[in-house]
Short mmCIF file of C-alpha atoms in Angstrom, two decimals:
data_model
loop_
_atom_site.label_atom_id
_atom_site.label_comp_id
_atom_site.label_asym_id
_atom_site.label_seq_id
_atom_site.Cartn_x
_atom_site.Cartn_y
_atom_site.Cartn_z
CA MET A 625 0.00 0.00 0.00
CA PRO A 626 1.55 3.38 -1.02
CA ILE A 627 2.45 5.81 1.77
CA SER A 628 0.42 9.03 1.86
CA ASP A 629 2.08 12.44 1.87
CA GLU A 630 0.95 12.92 5.46
CA GLU A 631 2.53 9.63 6.58
CA GLU A 632 5.74 10.47 4.72
CA ALA A 633 5.93 13.89 6.42
CA HIS A 634 5.33 12.23 9.80
CA ASN A 635 8.12 9.70 9.16
CA ILE A 636 10.51 12.49 8.15
CA SER A 637 9.69 14.39 11.37
CA LEU A 638 10.40 11.30 13.47
CA SER A 639 13.69 10.64 11.66
CA ARG A 640 14.80 14.27 12.15
CA PHE A 641 13.87 14.15 15.84
CA GLU A 642 15.75 10.91 16.49
CA SER A 643 18.73 12.22 14.53
CA MET A 644 18.69 15.35 16.72
CA LEU A 645 18.79 13.21 19.89
CA LYS A 646 21.75 11.21 18.57
CA THR A 647 23.81 14.26 17.47
CA ASN A 648 22.82 16.65 20.29
CA LYS A 649 22.03 19.28 17.64
CA VAL A 650 18.87 21.34 18.03
CA PHE A 651 16.45 21.28 15.09
CA PHE A 652 13.32 23.38 14.83
CA PHE A 653 9.90 21.69 14.60
CA ASP A 654 6.55 23.43 14.48
CA SER A 655 4.19 22.74 17.38
CA GLU A 656 1.98 20.34 15.40
CA GLU A 657 5.00 18.25 14.40
CA PHE A 658 5.97 18.04 18.06
CA GLU A 659 2.45 16.99 19.03
CA GLU A 660 2.54 14.13 16.52
CA ILE A 661 6.00 13.02 17.67
CA ILE A 662 4.97 13.02 21.35
CA LEU A 663 1.72 11.17 20.70
CA HIS A 664 3.58 8.64 18.54
CA TYR A 665 5.92 7.79 21.42
CA LEU A 666 3.02 7.61 23.87
CA ASP A 667 1.13 5.26 21.55
CA ILE A 668 4.07 2.84 21.37
CA GLY A 669 4.74 3.07 25.10
CA LYS A 670 8.03 5.00 24.94
CA THR A 671 7.15 7.54 27.65
CA THR A 672 10.75 8.63 28.28
CA LEU A 673 11.14 9.72 24.65
CA ALA A 674 7.70 11.36 24.78
CA LYS A 675 8.79 13.39 27.82
CA LYS A 676 12.03 14.42 26.12
CA ALA A 677 10.09 15.53 23.06
CA LEU A 678 7.61 17.46 25.23
CA LYS A 679 10.38 19.32 27.08
CA LEU A 680 12.06 20.35 23.82
CA ALA A 681 8.66 21.26 22.35
CA LEU A 682 7.76 23.57 25.24
CA ASP A 683 11.22 25.17 25.06
CA GLN A 684 10.55 26.04 21.42
CA HIS A 685 6.80 26.80 21.76
CA PRO A 686 6.13 27.88 25.38
CA ARG A 687 2.72 29.41 24.55
CA SER A 688 1.32 26.51 22.49
CA THR A 689 -2.07 25.39 23.86
CA GLY A 690 -1.86 22.19 21.83
CA LEU A 691 1.42 21.19 23.47
CA LYS A 692 0.12 22.08 26.93
CA LEU A 693 -2.87 19.83 26.30
CA VAL A 694 -0.49 17.03 25.33
CA GLN A 695 1.30 17.70 28.64
CA VAL A 696 -2.06 17.41 30.41
CA GLU A 697 -2.67 14.08 28.66
CA MET A 698 0.68 12.80 29.93
CA LEU A 699 -0.08 13.95 33.48
CA ILE A 700 -3.44 12.14 33.37
CA PHE A 701 -1.69 9.04 32.02
CA GLU A 702 0.62 9.19 35.07
CA ASP A 703 -2.37 9.73 37.41
CA LYS A 704 -1.21 13.24 38.35
CA LEU A 705 -4.81 14.38 38.18
CA ASP A 706 -4.67 17.45 40.45
CA GLN A 707 -1.73 18.90 38.51
CA ALA A 708 -3.51 18.18 35.20
CA GLU A 709 -6.72 19.80 36.46
CA LYS A 710 -4.88 22.98 37.52
CA MET A 711 -3.31 23.26 34.05
CA LEU A 712 -6.71 22.76 32.40
CA ASN A 713 -8.26 25.52 34.52
CA ASP A 714 -5.47 27.88 33.40
CA LEU A 715 -6.02 26.90 29.76
CA TYR A 716 -9.78 27.33 30.11
CA ALA A 717 -9.24 30.95 31.18
CA ILE A 718 -7.41 31.53 27.87
CA GLU A 719 -9.44 29.33 25.47
CA PRO A 720 -12.91 28.56 26.93
CA GLN A 721 -14.13 27.24 23.56
CA ASN A 722 -11.38 24.65 23.06
CA GLU A 723 -13.18 21.28 23.01
CA GLU A 724 -10.00 19.41 24.03
CA ILE A 725 -10.08 21.15 27.43
CA TYR A 726 -13.53 19.67 28.11
CA ILE A 727 -12.46 16.25 26.82
CA GLN A 728 -9.42 16.14 29.09
CA LYS A 729 -11.44 17.40 32.08
CA ALA A 730 -13.94 14.62 31.38
CA ASN A 731 -11.03 12.18 31.30
CA ILE A 732 -10.02 13.31 34.80
CA TYR A 733 -13.57 12.92 36.14
CA SER A 734 -13.78 9.49 34.52
CA LYS A 735 -10.58 8.43 36.27
CA ARG A 736 -12.13 9.57 39.55
CA ASP A 737 -15.23 7.45 38.80
CA GLN A 738 -17.36 10.57 38.47
CA HIS A 739 -18.83 9.46 35.16
CA GLU A 740 -21.95 11.66 35.22
CA LYS A 741 -19.76 14.80 35.46
CA ALA A 742 -17.60 13.40 32.66
CA VAL A 743 -20.71 13.05 30.45
CA GLU A 744 -21.75 16.67 31.19
CA LEU A 745 -18.34 17.94 30.09
CA LEU A 746 -18.35 15.80 26.96
CA LYS A 747 -21.78 17.13 26.02
CA THR A 748 -20.32 20.63 26.31
CA ALA A 749 -17.42 19.53 24.09
CA LEU A 750 -20.00 18.61 21.42
CA GLN A 751 -20.85 22.31 21.11
CA TYR A 752 -17.29 23.20 20.10
CA THR A 753 -15.88 20.14 18.33
CA ASP A 754 -15.57 19.29 14.64
CA ASP A 755 -14.90 15.65 15.54
CA PHE A 756 -18.38 14.63 16.70
CA ALA A 757 -17.68 10.92 16.23
CA ASP A 758 -14.85 10.91 18.78
CA VAL A 759 -16.91 12.75 21.42
CA TYR A 760 -19.99 10.54 20.94
CA ASN A 761 -17.70 7.53 21.30
CA LEU A 762 -16.30 8.91 24.58
CA ILE A 763 -19.83 9.60 25.90
CA GLY A 764 -20.81 6.06 24.98
CA MET A 765 -17.86 4.70 26.96
CA GLU A 766 -18.84 6.74 30.03
CA TYR A 767 -22.37 5.33 29.88
CA LEU A 768 -20.85 1.84 29.62
CA PHE A 769 -18.92 2.52 32.84
CA MET A 770 -22.24 3.47 34.47
CA ASP A 771 -23.97 0.32 33.08
CA GLN A 772 -26.47 2.54 31.25
CA LEU A 773 -26.46 0.39 28.14
CA GLU A 774 -29.38 2.03 26.29
CA LEU A 775 -27.73 5.45 26.50
CA ALA A 776 -24.36 3.96 25.61
CA LYS A 777 -25.93 2.31 22.56
CA GLU A 778 -27.53 5.59 21.42
CA ASN A 779 -24.19 7.40 21.55
CA PHE A 780 -22.26 4.68 19.74
CA ILE A 781 -24.95 4.78 17.03
CA SER A 782 -24.51 8.59 16.83
CA CYS A 783 -20.76 8.04 16.54
CA LEU A 784 -21.29 5.69 13.59
CA GLU A 785 -23.64 8.14 11.92
CA GLU A 786 -20.74 10.61 11.97
CA ASP A 787 -18.02 8.11 11.07
CA PHE A 788 -19.07 4.90 9.37
CA GLU A 789 -15.55 3.49 9.58
CA ASP A 790 -15.28 3.56 13.40
CA GLN A 791 -14.91 -0.17 14.04
CA SER A 792 -14.61 0.10 17.82
CA ALA A 793 -17.97 1.93 17.94
CA LEU A 794 -19.50 -0.79 15.75
CA TYR A 795 -18.31 -3.51 18.13
CA ASN A 796 -19.59 -1.48 21.09
CA VAL A 797 -23.05 -1.02 19.52
CA VAL A 798 -23.35 -4.79 19.06
CA TYR A 799 -22.10 -5.37 22.61
CA CYS A 800 -24.86 -3.08 23.96
CA PHE A 801 -27.57 -4.80 21.90
CA GLU A 802 -26.38 -8.22 23.11
CA PHE A 803 -26.10 -7.16 26.74
CA LEU A 804 -29.66 -5.83 26.53
CA ASP A 805 -30.74 -9.18 25.02
CA GLN A 806 -31.79 -7.43 21.80
CA ASN A 807 -30.08 -9.77 19.35
CA GLN A 808 -32.67 -9.54 16.58
CA ALA A 809 -32.67 -5.73 16.92
CA ALA A 810 -28.88 -5.85 16.59
CA ILE A 811 -29.18 -7.85 13.35
CA ASP A 812 -31.75 -5.36 12.00
CA TYR A 813 -29.46 -2.44 12.88
CA LEU A 814 -26.47 -4.10 11.22
CA MET A 815 -28.41 -4.91 8.06
CA ASN A 816 -29.36 -1.21 7.78
CA TYR A 817 -25.71 -0.34 8.37
CA ILE A 818 -24.68 -2.78 5.62
CA GLU A 819 -27.08 -1.16 3.15
CA GLN A 820 -24.97 1.99 3.43
CA ASN A 821 -21.64 0.23 3.93
CA PRO A 822 -21.93 -3.13 2.10
CA TYR A 823 -18.21 -3.91 2.20
CA SER A 824 -17.90 -3.87 5.99
CA GLU A 825 -16.56 -7.32 6.78
CA ILE A 826 -16.91 -6.54 10.52
CA ALA A 827 -20.66 -5.88 10.14
CA TRP A 828 -21.19 -9.08 8.13
CA HIS A 829 -19.19 -11.05 10.69
CA GLN A 830 -21.30 -9.67 13.55
CA VAL A 831 -24.52 -10.47 11.67
CA GLY A 832 -23.28 -14.04 11.27
CA ARG A 833 -22.29 -14.33 14.92
CA LEU A 834 -25.66 -13.02 16.13
CA ASN A 835 -27.61 -15.35 13.83
CA TYR A 836 -25.48 -18.26 15.02
CA GLY A 837 -26.43 -17.35 18.61
CA LEU A 838 -30.11 -17.43 17.56
CA LYS A 839 -29.52 -20.85 15.92
CA LYS A 840 -30.31 -19.40 12.49
CA TYR A 841 -27.44 -21.28 10.91
CA GLU A 842 -28.32 -20.73 7.22
CA GLU A 843 -28.50 -16.95 7.78
CA ALA A 844 -25.28 -17.07 9.77
CA LEU A 845 -23.49 -18.94 6.98
CA TYR A 846 -24.71 -16.40 4.40
CA ALA A 847 -23.21 -13.57 6.48
CA PHE A 848 -19.90 -15.34 7.12
CA ASP A 849 -19.61 -16.06 3.38
CA TYR A 850 -19.80 -12.32 2.70
CA ALA A 851 -17.28 -11.50 5.45
CA THR A 852 -14.74 -13.94 3.99
CA LEU A 853 -15.36 -12.77 0.44
CA ILE A 854 -14.64 -9.17 1.46
CA ASP A 855 -11.57 -10.11 3.49
CA GLU A 856 -9.95 -13.35 2.35
CA ALA A 857 -7.66 -13.30 5.40
CA PHE A 858 -10.42 -12.82 8.01
CA LEU A 859 -9.40 -15.61 10.36
CA GLY A 860 -12.29 -15.15 12.83
CA ALA A 861 -14.91 -15.26 10.08
CA PHE A 862 -13.47 -18.48 8.61
CA MET A 863 -13.50 -20.04 12.09
CA GLU A 864 -17.14 -19.05 12.67
CA GLN A 865 -18.05 -20.22 9.16
CA ALA A 866 -16.53 -23.61 9.92
CA LYS A 867 -18.47 -23.90 13.20
CA THR A 868 -21.69 -23.04 11.35
CA LEU A 869 -21.04 -25.64 8.65
CA GLU A 870 -20.52 -28.19 11.41
CA ARG A 871 -23.92 -27.29 12.86
CA LEU A 872 -25.42 -27.81 9.40
CA LYS A 873 -23.67 -31.21 9.23
CA ARG A 874 -21.71 -30.12 6.15
CA TYR A 875 -18.55 -31.65 7.55
CA ASP A 876 -16.42 -31.69 4.37
CA GLU A 877 -16.91 -27.94 3.90
CA ALA A 878 -16.29 -27.33 7.62
CA ILE A 879 -12.95 -29.13 7.30
CA GLU A 880 -12.05 -26.85 4.36
CA CYS A 881 -12.79 -23.75 6.46
CA TYR A 882 -10.86 -24.97 9.49
CA THR A 883 -7.96 -25.82 7.16
CA ARG A 884 -8.11 -22.27 5.79
CA THR A 885 -7.62 -20.88 9.32
CA ILE A 886 -4.49 -23.03 9.66
CA GLU A 887 -3.19 -21.66 6.33
CA LEU A 888 -3.80 -18.08 7.50
CA ASP A 889 -2.08 -18.50 10.85
CA ASP A 890 -0.26 -21.06 12.96
CA PRO A 891 -2.46 -24.10 13.60
CA THR A 892 -4.58 -23.77 16.72
CA SER A 893 -5.45 -26.74 18.89
CA TYR A 894 -9.13 -25.76 18.55
CA ALA A 895 -9.07 -25.98 14.72
CA LEU A 896 -7.19 -29.30 14.80
CA LEU A 897 -9.67 -30.72 17.31
CA ARG A 898 -12.68 -29.64 15.25
CA ILE A 899 -11.17 -31.11 12.05
CA GLY A 900 -10.76 -34.38 13.95
CA LYS A 901 -14.39 -34.25 15.12
CA CYS A 902 -15.59 -33.63 11.54
CA HIS A 903 -13.57 -36.56 10.22
CA GLU A 904 -15.03 -38.76 12.95
CA LYS A 905 -18.56 -37.71 11.93
CA LEU A 906 -17.69 -38.63 8.34
CA GLY A 907 -16.48 -42.07 9.49
CA HIS A 908 -12.82 -41.25 8.71
CA LYS A 909 -11.56 -42.89 11.91
CA LYS A 910 -7.87 -42.90 10.98
CA LEU A 911 -7.90 -39.20 10.03
CA ALA A 912 -9.92 -38.32 13.14
CA LEU A 913 -7.34 -39.97 15.37
CA GLU A 914 -4.52 -38.28 13.46
CA PHE A 915 -5.99 -34.84 14.15
CA PHE A 916 -6.81 -35.60 17.79
CA THR A 917 -3.15 -36.60 18.22
CA LYS A 918 -2.02 -33.37 16.53
CA THR A 919 -4.31 -31.46 18.93
CA VAL A 920 -2.60 -32.77 22.07
CA HIS A 921 0.84 -32.24 20.53
CA GLU A 922 -0.08 -28.63 19.73
CA ASP A 923 -1.47 -27.98 23.21
CA PRO A 924 -0.89 -30.71 25.82
CA LEU A 925 -2.82 -28.65 28.39
CA LEU A 926 -6.04 -28.62 26.36
CA ASP A 927 -8.24 -31.14 28.14
CA LYS A 928 -10.67 -31.36 25.20
CA GLY A 929 -7.91 -32.90 23.08
CA TRP A 930 -7.14 -35.72 25.54
CA ILE A 931 -10.86 -36.23 26.12
CA ALA A 932 -11.44 -36.52 22.35
CA ILE A 933 -8.79 -39.27 22.01
CA THR A 934 -10.00 -41.11 25.11
CA ASP A 935 -13.66 -40.95 24.05
CA PHE A 936 -12.68 -42.05 20.53
CA TYR A 937 -11.21 -45.29 21.90
CA VAL A 938 -14.14 -45.75 24.31
CA ARG A 939 -16.54 -45.59 21.34
CA GLN A 940 -14.39 -48.24 19.63
CA LYS A 941 -14.65 -50.35 22.84
CA ASN A 942 -10.85 -50.30 22.97
CA PHE A 943 -10.70 -49.65 26.71
CA GLN A 944 -7.00 -50.51 27.10
CA LYS A 945 -6.04 -47.76 24.63
CA ALA A 946 -8.53 -45.38 26.24
CA LEU A 947 -6.96 -46.06 29.65
CA HIS A 948 -3.49 -45.46 28.20
CA TYR A 949 -4.47 -41.99 26.97
CA VAL A 950 -6.41 -40.95 30.06
CA ASN A 951 -3.37 -41.94 32.14
CA LYS A 952 -1.19 -39.74 29.90
CA ALA A 953 -3.63 -36.90 30.43
CA LEU A 954 -3.59 -37.38 34.22
CA HIS A 955 0.19 -37.35 34.16
CA ILE A 956 -0.04 -33.79 32.76
CA ASP A 957 -2.92 -32.62 34.98
CA ASN A 958 -3.89 -34.86 37.88
CA GLN A 959 -6.49 -32.42 39.21
CA ASN A 960 -8.78 -32.51 36.18
CA ARG A 961 -12.22 -33.87 37.12
CA PHE A 962 -13.08 -34.73 33.50
CA TYR A 963 -10.02 -36.97 33.27
CA TRP A 964 -10.77 -38.69 36.60
CA LYS A 965 -14.38 -39.40 35.64
CA ARG A 966 -13.24 -41.06 32.42
CA TYR A 967 -10.49 -42.93 34.28
CA ALA A 968 -13.18 -44.30 36.59
CA ALA A 969 -15.63 -45.24 33.82
CA ILE A 970 -12.91 -47.01 31.76
CA ASN A 971 -11.62 -48.97 34.76
CA LYS A 972 -15.20 -49.99 35.55
CA GLU A 973 -15.55 -51.37 32.00
CA LEU A 974 -12.31 -53.31 32.54
CA ASN A 975 -13.65 -54.67 35.87
CA PHE A 976 -10.95 -52.84 37.84
CA PHE A 977 -13.46 -51.79 40.48
CA GLU A 978 -11.09 -50.44 43.12
CA GLU A 979 -9.40 -48.18 40.54
CA ALA A 980 -12.83 -47.11 39.28
CA GLU A 981 -13.95 -46.19 42.83
CA PHE A 982 -10.73 -44.21 43.31
CA GLY A 983 -11.38 -42.36 40.03
CA TYR A 984 -14.90 -41.28 41.01
CA ARG A 985 -13.63 -40.22 44.42
CA LYS A 986 -10.96 -38.02 42.80
CA ALA A 987 -13.47 -36.60 40.29
CA VAL A 988 -15.66 -35.40 43.18
CA GLU A 989 -12.63 -34.18 45.12
CA PHE A 990 -11.71 -31.94 42.17
CA GLY A 991 -15.19 -30.47 41.71
CA ASP A 992 -17.40 -32.91 39.78
CA TYR A 993 -20.64 -32.69 41.75
CA GLN A 994 -22.92 -34.13 39.09
CA LEU A 995 -25.48 -36.56 40.46
CA ASP A 996 -24.44 -39.43 38.19
CA THR A 997 -20.83 -39.17 39.45
CA TRP A 998 -21.95 -39.52 43.08
CA LEU A 999 -24.19 -42.46 42.18
CA PHE A 1000 -21.52 -44.32 40.16
CA TRP A 1001 -19.12 -43.87 43.07
CA VAL A 1002 -21.63 -45.07 45.69
CA ASP A 1003 -22.65 -48.12 43.65
CA LEU A 1004 -19.00 -49.14 43.42
CA LEU A 1005 -18.54 -48.67 47.18
CA GLN A 1006 -21.58 -50.89 47.72
CA PHE A 1007 -20.22 -53.49 45.27
CA LEU A 1008 -16.93 -53.48 47.20
CA GLY A 1009 -18.85 -53.98 50.47
CA GLU A 1010 -17.90 -50.57 51.87
CA PHE A 1011 -21.40 -49.77 53.14
CA ASP A 1012 -20.38 -47.18 55.75
CA SER A 1013 -18.33 -45.22 53.17
CA ALA A 1014 -21.24 -45.46 50.73
CA ILE A 1015 -23.62 -43.96 53.33
CA THR A 1016 -21.18 -41.13 54.17
CA THR A 1017 -20.82 -40.36 50.46
CA LEU A 1018 -24.59 -40.37 49.90
CA LEU A 1019 -25.15 -37.99 52.83
CA GLN A 1020 -22.59 -35.65 51.24
CA ALA A 1021 -24.37 -35.92 47.89
CA ALA A 1022 -27.72 -35.17 49.55
CA GLU A 1023 -26.41 -31.71 50.49
CA TYR A 1024 -26.19 -30.95 46.75
CA PHE A 1025 -29.31 -32.92 45.73
CA PRO A 1026 -31.77 -32.85 48.67
CA GLU A 1027 -34.68 -33.91 46.44
CA ALA A 1028 -32.99 -36.80 44.63
CA PHE A 1029 -34.99 -40.04 45.01
CA GLU A 1030 -31.94 -41.96 43.72
CA ILE A 1031 -30.04 -40.97 46.88
CA GLU A 1032 -32.93 -41.72 49.27
CA TYR A 1033 -33.59 -45.23 47.92
CA ARG A 1034 -29.89 -46.06 48.12
CA LEU A 1035 -29.65 -44.77 51.69
CA ALA A 1036 -32.72 -46.85 52.61
CA GLY A 1037 -31.20 -49.99 51.11
CA LEU A 1038 -27.82 -49.50 52.78
CA TYR A 1039 -29.31 -48.81 56.22
CA TYR A 1040 -31.46 -51.96 55.93
CA MET A 1041 -28.33 -53.90 54.93
CA LEU A 1042 -26.68 -52.65 58.14
CA LEU A 1043 -29.82 -53.56 60.13
CA GLU A 1044 -30.46 -49.89 61.01
CA THR A 1045 -34.17 -50.30 60.41
CA GLU A 1046 -35.43 -46.91 61.63
CA LYS A 1047 -33.04 -45.02 59.37
CA GLY A 1048 -33.91 -47.37 56.52
CA GLN A 1049 -37.63 -46.70 56.99
CA PHE A 1050 -37.02 -42.93 57.16
CA HIS A 1051 -35.12 -42.85 53.85
CA LEU A 1052 -37.49 -45.29 52.16
CA SER A 1053 -40.34 -42.97 53.14
CA ASN A 1054 -38.42 -40.04 51.59
CA GLY A 1055 -37.83 -41.99 48.40
CA LEU A 1056 -41.51 -42.96 48.11
CA ARG A 1057 -42.52 -39.33 48.65
CA LEU A 1058 -40.11 -38.03 46.03
CA SER A 1059 -40.87 -40.66 43.36
CA PHE A 1060 -43.15 -43.61 44.12
CA LYS A 1061 -42.89 -44.94 40.57
CA ASN A 1062 -39.13 -45.50 41.01
CA HIS A 1063 -39.46 -47.62 44.18
CA THR A 1064 -38.28 -50.69 42.23
CA LEU A 1065 -34.79 -49.17 42.45
CA ILE A 1066 -34.59 -51.00 45.79
CA GLN A 1067 -35.23 -54.29 43.98
CA GLU A 1068 -32.54 -53.56 41.37
CA LEU A 1069 -29.84 -52.48 43.83
CA PHE A 1070 -30.75 -54.39 47.01
CA PRO A 1071 -32.66 -57.58 46.05
CA VAL A 1072 -32.21 -59.01 49.58
CA VAL A 1073 -33.69 -55.86 51.16
CA TRP A 1074 -36.56 -55.86 48.64
CA LEU A 1075 -37.70 -59.30 49.85
CA GLN A 1076 -38.00 -58.16 53.49
CA LYS A 1077 -41.62 -58.06 54.69
CA LYS A 1078 -41.26 -54.75 56.51
CA VAL A 1079 -40.02 -53.13 53.28
CA GLN A 1080 -42.89 -54.58 51.22
CA ASN A 1081 -45.40 -53.54 53.89
CA GLN A 1082 -44.07 -49.97 53.97
CA ILE A 1083 -44.40 -49.73 50.18
CA LYS A 1084 -47.94 -51.23 50.21
CA LYS A 1085 -49.09 -48.92 53.02
CA TYR A 1086 -47.78 -45.82 51.26
CA PRO A 1087 -50.81 -43.55 50.67
CA THR A 1088 -51.83 -42.06 47.32
CA GLN A 1089 -49.30 -43.14 44.75
CA PRO A 1090 -49.12 -40.39 42.09
#
């Protein structure tokens, strides 16, 4: 892309300034050149050079309001708010119609969390500015800080009416619509925006993303197609397009899109994983496994990769291989509840019941509080004859699931097994109350208890059975 005259002049100014610093000669720059040089160094984080440039600038142009405002900006950046405010008051006395004074004062109030005062000042700045888009954008941001999303949205829309190319405002408008749960309204707004700016790949991408969220996958795909046509290197749009094609079960095309993201940038573990999943859906087992393996090589810490390989072998009923990979995963992260749950389930399939019980115990220890995990664990404890541990575990589970009939029937059965009849009756009564139709769970899990007369009598005597 050719360099504009303005950019060339800016580059020359920077080269002259840096040459001056190296040679200790003093060159003259006009105040606007100095402003650009200082702001350039601030933008790239070289504050020491920015300060040097500011000092030299003020030596050459001691009365320049523009340079003093840059100095104010630096003071605000360094949180020297009182000093910056004093300078702004002095400048206001000289130039009360300079919009930048109001903008910087608003910046100070914003930093002090006085956002309403900041908005008042920015509204005053609107009376004097030529750059309405920038001020509307700043007002929008202040309303965001105050969680006033409707007002924020209005101002970002005003910003875009002034400057169609302001991409940050476009993202912020969509954010406001989404936060307000106005997704369809966001799509309608964006389609109007596209009518005036049809080559905005950002707008098309956002339309696609919003439609995807509403499960309108055909409409989403249409939008992503446009985004990628406009910008053939739009990585995010290709990724979203691939996800949408997956949802539409067009797996071959999804693979092409995921592959395109890898061509545009370094391969991501997510893209490799999804390609593997698509191949598996297409019945390409060898290719699926190849990509799952690439996924864990690319990012060994990504649990979804190890889970994909493990689950792949589980589906093939190759439990030895599945166990091998889940053990590898646990070697990398032995506090991952998803790994432990699979470790337990695989060992159970292999009839390694003690290892399976240990796996469920670790899964719960590391945060898996799903009901089925508790129940699998308890049933193994019962199978291993550890009735007391099973009861303790069920009482823990009941704290999370106080209305679970599965827990109550198991507690009833275990207490009867331990000849603690009163407790057994209590929990059987709870189970019958919670779900009478599932009372045969006792028969499935505790056939000996089921045959006891007192148990049968309690079930028969239970009143209205819904």
